[in-house]
Amino acid sequence: MALEFDGSAFHGWQQQDNAVSVQASLQEALAEIEGKPVSTVAAGRTDSGVHAEALLVHADVSAERWQRSHLAYIHGVNSKLPDTVRVVGVRAVNSDFHARFDCRERAYRYQIWNRNTPSAIYRWRHWWMPRPLDVDAMCEAALCCLGTHDFSTLRASGCQAAHAIRTISRINVKRSDGVITIEVAADAFLYHMVRNLVGNLVDVGLGRQSPEGFARLLDQKDRSKAAATAPAHGLYFVDAVYDGFSSRELIGNS
């Protein structure tokens, strides 16, 4: 399933005992359709406040019901979900498919509202940054991240990954009117890696750090010397790539 959700309504993807999560909401909806408990696995976990346009999730469901009408897993499930989360595409996969371990690439987008006044409409969709940002300098700094590196500088203290080596295949910083978007794709991400990256790129855009200084920070592999973490509400999970398809390609094509 490709899942779209408004992260401001949830305490992240992962099911929790005392908080509303996307996973719990989806599993409750699937259980109503299936008539029994259903477990789900996502391509990646999202923090509280982070949004998604196409988070890939897998679940074992009834083959008979799927063959009778796979739309039960779009319209039927959506009818059981809160308005803040929607299944936007589905497809059948092999029984050994795994949304997390089979994922070859994940992509995120971060949005910055770069105007001198905040937005009344998009206040939980962007990080408001009233001071002008130098997008060219941010682009130059971002390119330092391309390829395979030890990203300890962008790794949050609570990260449980075995190592900090990751491969960033695409990164792009662009402005459209007053909105700056940062798009990044990698084989995998460390805990808070994208938000820490954005915090440092904003420091460059504000002139607090040069692109060369940011490159040196990456080489030092020391999170304590880097900029603060960008807020969660500007971040979107936008794609998960697998052999033969991606989560974004499922939107509207089921």
Short mmCIF file of C-alpha atoms in Angstrom, two decimals:
data_model
loop_
_atom_site.label_atom_id
_atom_site.label_comp_id
_atom_site.label_asym_id
_atom_site.label_seq_id
_atom_site.Cartn_x
_atom_site.Cartn_y
_atom_site.Cartn_z
CA MET A 1 0.00 0.00 0.00
CA ALA A 2 1.10 3.57 -0.68
CA LEU A 3 0.02 5.68 2.27
CA GLU A 4 -0.57 9.43 2.48
CA PHE A 5 -1.01 11.13 5.85
CA ASP A 6 -0.97 14.44 7.70
CA GLY A 7 1.71 13.95 10.33
CA SER A 8 0.40 16.73 12.58
CA ALA A 9 -2.42 14.37 13.60
CA PHE A 10 -0.10 11.53 14.73
CA HIS A 11 2.77 10.75 17.05
CA GLY A 12 4.69 9.21 14.16
CA TRP A 13 4.29 5.98 12.22
CA GLN A 14 5.09 3.40 14.89
CA GLN A 15 2.38 1.97 17.12
CA GLN A 16 2.59 3.19 20.74
CA ASP A 17 0.65 2.33 23.87
CA ASN A 18 -0.37 5.86 24.84
CA ALA A 19 -0.35 7.87 21.62
CA VAL A 20 -2.15 8.00 18.28
CA SER A 21 0.01 6.51 15.50
CA VAL A 22 -0.41 5.93 11.77
CA GLN A 23 0.42 2.23 12.13
CA ALA A 24 -2.24 1.64 14.78
CA SER A 25 -4.88 3.48 12.73
CA LEU A 26 -4.07 1.45 9.61
CA GLN A 27 -3.99 -1.88 11.44
CA GLU A 28 -7.36 -1.17 13.07
CA ALA A 29 -8.88 -0.39 9.66
CA LEU A 30 -7.38 -3.51 8.08
CA ALA A 31 -8.61 -5.65 10.97
CA GLU A 32 -12.18 -4.49 10.29
CA ILE A 33 -11.83 -5.52 6.64
CA GLU A 34 -10.09 -8.83 7.37
CA GLY A 35 -12.02 -9.80 10.50
CA LYS A 36 -8.79 -10.54 12.37
CA PRO A 37 -5.66 -8.68 13.54
CA VAL A 38 -3.32 -7.53 10.78
CA SER A 39 0.33 -6.54 11.18
CA THR A 40 1.96 -3.93 8.95
CA VAL A 41 5.56 -3.03 8.08
CA ALA A 42 6.61 0.31 6.56
CA ALA A 43 9.54 1.27 4.34
CA GLY A 44 10.64 3.61 7.10
CA ARG A 45 9.49 5.10 10.36
CA THR A 46 8.37 8.72 10.50
CA ASP A 47 8.60 10.90 13.60
CA SER A 48 5.76 12.81 15.22
CA GLY A 49 4.68 15.63 12.90
CA VAL A 50 6.33 14.24 9.76
CA HIS A 51 4.03 13.85 6.74
CA ALA A 52 3.92 11.29 3.92
CA GLU A 53 2.76 11.36 0.32
CA ALA A 54 3.65 7.74 -0.54
CA LEU A 55 4.93 5.69 2.38
CA LEU A 56 5.10 2.05 1.27
CA VAL A 57 3.53 -0.41 3.73
CA HIS A 58 3.08 -4.19 3.40
CA ALA A 59 0.53 -6.46 5.07
CA ASP A 60 -0.64 -10.07 4.65
CA VAL A 61 -4.31 -10.06 3.63
CA SER A 62 -6.90 -12.45 2.18
CA ALA A 63 -5.96 -13.57 -1.34
CA GLU A 64 -9.60 -14.40 -2.01
CA ARG A 65 -10.80 -10.93 -1.05
CA TRP A 66 -7.99 -9.34 -3.07
CA GLN A 67 -8.90 -11.34 -6.18
CA ARG A 68 -12.58 -10.56 -5.73
CA SER A 69 -11.94 -6.80 -5.46
CA HIS A 70 -8.61 -5.23 -4.62
CA LEU A 71 -10.46 -1.93 -4.20
CA ALA A 72 -11.50 -3.20 -0.77
CA TYR A 73 -7.95 -2.32 0.24
CA ILE A 74 -8.34 1.24 -1.02
CA HIS A 75 -11.94 2.40 -0.60
CA GLY A 76 -12.86 -0.12 2.06
CA VAL A 77 -9.83 0.60 4.22
CA ASN A 78 -10.14 4.35 3.68
CA SER A 79 -13.72 4.25 4.92
CA LYS A 80 -12.38 2.94 8.24
CA LEU A 81 -9.49 5.41 8.53
CA PRO A 82 -9.49 8.93 9.99
CA ASP A 83 -9.53 11.73 7.42
CA THR A 84 -5.86 12.48 8.12
CA VAL A 85 -4.59 9.22 6.55
CA ARG A 86 -5.42 7.58 3.21
CA VAL A 87 -4.40 4.57 1.15
CA VAL A 88 -3.64 6.10 -2.27
CA GLY A 89 -2.51 2.97 -4.15
CA VAL A 90 -2.15 -0.80 -3.77
CA ARG A 91 -0.60 -3.77 -5.56
CA ALA A 92 -0.03 -7.47 -4.89
CA VAL A 93 3.53 -8.63 -4.15
CA ASN A 94 5.20 -11.96 -3.45
CA SER A 95 4.61 -13.46 -0.02
CA ASP A 96 8.27 -12.91 0.93
CA PHE A 97 8.22 -9.19 0.05
CA HIS A 98 9.36 -6.88 2.87
CA ALA A 99 8.62 -3.15 2.74
CA ARG A 100 11.70 -2.24 4.78
CA PHE A 101 14.37 -4.76 3.84
CA ASP A 102 13.58 -4.88 0.09
CA CYS A 103 13.63 -1.10 -0.28
CA ARG A 104 16.55 0.07 -2.46
CA GLU A 105 16.03 3.83 -2.09
CA ARG A 106 13.98 6.22 0.03
CA ALA A 107 13.22 9.84 -0.80
CA TYR A 108 12.19 12.80 1.32
CA ARG A 109 11.28 16.42 0.65
CA TYR A 110 11.65 19.28 3.13
CA GLN A 111 9.73 22.55 2.66
CA ILE A 112 10.76 25.96 3.98
CA TRP A 113 8.44 28.98 3.94
CA ASN A 114 10.98 31.74 3.24
CA ARG A 115 8.95 34.93 3.52
CA ASN A 116 8.94 37.70 6.11
CA THR A 117 5.45 36.72 7.32
CA PRO A 118 4.19 33.27 8.30
CA SER A 119 1.47 31.49 6.37
CA ALA A 120 -2.00 31.08 7.87
CA ILE A 121 -2.70 28.12 5.57
CA TYR A 122 0.61 26.24 5.50
CA ARG A 123 1.83 26.75 9.06
CA TRP A 124 2.04 22.97 9.68
CA ARG A 125 3.33 22.20 6.18
CA HIS A 126 6.55 24.24 6.12
CA TRP A 127 9.27 25.53 8.41
CA TRP A 128 8.87 29.30 8.50
CA MET A 129 12.20 31.07 8.01
CA PRO A 130 11.62 34.86 7.80
CA ARG A 131 15.23 35.85 7.00
CA PRO A 132 16.36 35.56 3.35
CA LEU A 133 18.23 32.37 2.47
CA ASP A 134 21.02 32.08 -0.10
CA VAL A 135 19.80 29.10 -2.15
CA ASP A 136 22.94 29.01 -4.31
CA ALA A 137 25.12 28.56 -1.22
CA MET A 138 22.74 25.91 0.11
CA CYS A 139 22.96 24.04 -3.22
CA GLU A 140 26.76 24.14 -3.11
CA ALA A 141 26.79 22.78 0.44
CA ALA A 142 24.23 20.09 -0.37
CA LEU A 143 26.40 18.68 -3.15
CA CYS A 144 29.02 17.77 -0.52
CA CYS A 145 26.63 15.04 0.63
CA LEU A 146 26.38 13.22 -2.69
CA GLY A 147 27.84 9.73 -2.70
CA THR A 148 28.83 7.39 0.12
CA HIS A 149 29.95 9.01 3.39
CA ASP A 150 30.02 8.58 7.13
CA PHE A 151 27.16 10.89 8.16
CA SER A 152 27.85 10.89 11.91
CA THR A 153 27.63 14.71 11.82
CA LEU A 154 23.94 14.36 10.85
CA ARG A 155 23.15 11.47 13.18
CA ALA A 156 20.90 12.04 16.21
CA SER A 157 22.01 10.73 19.58
CA GLY A 158 19.14 8.23 19.78
CA CYS A 159 20.05 6.55 16.48
CA GLN A 160 20.26 2.75 16.77
CA ALA A 161 21.85 2.05 13.37
CA ALA A 162 24.95 -0.13 13.44
CA HIS A 163 26.98 2.48 11.51
CA ALA A 164 26.58 5.93 9.97
CA ILE A 165 27.66 5.12 6.40
CA ARG A 166 24.96 5.95 3.88
CA THR A 167 24.80 6.67 0.14
CA ILE A 168 22.94 9.76 -1.05
CA SER A 169 22.09 9.36 -4.74
CA ARG A 170 20.17 12.62 -5.32
CA ILE A 171 19.97 15.96 -3.55
CA ASN A 172 18.40 19.17 -4.82
CA VAL A 173 17.69 22.61 -3.34
CA LYS A 174 15.39 24.94 -5.25
CA ARG A 175 13.17 27.98 -4.76
CA SER A 176 9.70 28.55 -6.18
CA ASP A 177 8.34 31.95 -5.21
CA GLY A 178 8.69 32.02 -1.43
CA VAL A 179 9.03 28.28 -0.89
CA ILE A 180 12.40 26.50 -0.73
CA THR A 181 12.34 22.73 -1.16
CA ILE A 182 15.14 20.32 -0.33
CA GLU A 183 14.81 16.92 -1.98
CA VAL A 184 17.08 14.05 -1.01
CA ALA A 185 17.19 10.33 -1.85
CA ALA A 186 19.42 7.66 -0.32
CA ASP A 187 19.70 3.93 0.23
CA ALA A 188 18.72 4.56 3.86
CA PHE A 189 18.67 7.37 6.40
CA LEU A 190 19.89 7.74 9.96
CA TYR A 191 17.63 8.93 12.77
CA HIS A 192 16.86 12.65 12.15
CA MET A 193 19.40 12.68 9.30
CA VAL A 194 17.27 14.72 6.87
CA ARG A 195 16.17 17.22 9.51
CA ASN A 196 19.78 17.63 10.70
CA LEU A 197 20.88 18.10 7.09
CA VAL A 198 18.24 20.81 6.60
CA GLY A 199 19.26 22.58 9.81
CA ASN A 200 22.85 22.79 8.55
CA LEU A 201 21.85 23.90 5.05
CA VAL A 202 19.74 26.69 6.55
CA ASP A 203 22.80 27.78 8.56
CA VAL A 204 24.66 28.02 5.25
CA GLY A 205 21.77 29.92 3.66
CA LEU A 206 21.81 32.42 6.53
CA GLY A 207 25.55 32.97 6.15
CA ARG A 208 26.40 31.44 9.53
CA GLN A 209 28.39 28.70 7.82
CA SER A 210 30.10 28.52 4.42
CA PRO A 211 29.66 25.57 2.05
CA GLU A 212 33.32 24.74 2.66
CA GLY A 213 32.75 24.88 6.40
CA PHE A 214 29.82 22.49 6.07
CA ALA A 215 32.04 20.07 4.13
CA ARG A 216 34.59 20.21 6.96
CA LEU A 217 31.82 19.53 9.49
CA LEU A 218 30.86 16.38 7.61
CA ASP A 219 34.48 15.24 7.68
CA GLN A 220 34.71 15.80 11.44
CA LYS A 221 31.86 13.30 12.08
CA ASP A 222 30.85 15.19 15.24
CA ARG A 223 27.14 15.95 15.70
CA SER A 224 27.82 18.33 18.62
CA LYS A 225 29.51 20.85 16.29
CA ALA A 226 26.69 20.98 13.74
CA ALA A 227 23.53 23.10 13.56
CA ALA A 228 20.23 22.44 15.31
CA THR A 229 17.66 19.94 14.00
CA ALA A 230 14.99 21.38 11.69
CA PRO A 231 11.39 20.97 12.92
CA ALA A 232 9.44 17.87 11.89
CA HIS A 233 6.44 19.54 10.24
CA GLY A 234 8.36 20.56 7.09
CA LEU A 235 9.36 16.98 6.25
CA TYR A 236 7.59 14.60 3.85
CA PHE A 237 8.28 10.96 2.97
CA VAL A 238 7.74 11.00 -0.80
CA ASP A 239 8.94 7.72 -2.34
CA ALA A 240 10.25 4.21 -1.70
CA VAL A 241 11.91 2.38 -4.60
CA TYR A 242 11.88 -1.41 -5.12
CA ASP A 243 12.80 -3.75 -7.93
CA GLY A 244 10.12 -3.15 -10.55
CA PHE A 245 8.11 -0.37 -8.91
CA SER A 246 8.07 2.51 -6.47
CA SER A 247 5.50 3.66 -3.94
CA ARG A 248 4.96 6.92 -5.82
CA GLU A 249 4.09 5.04 -9.01
CA LEU A 250 1.21 3.35 -7.18
CA ILE A 251 -0.63 6.62 -6.56
CA GLY A 252 -3.82 6.66 -8.60
CA ASN A 253 -2.83 3.60 -10.66
CA SER A 254 -4.52 0.82 -8.65
#
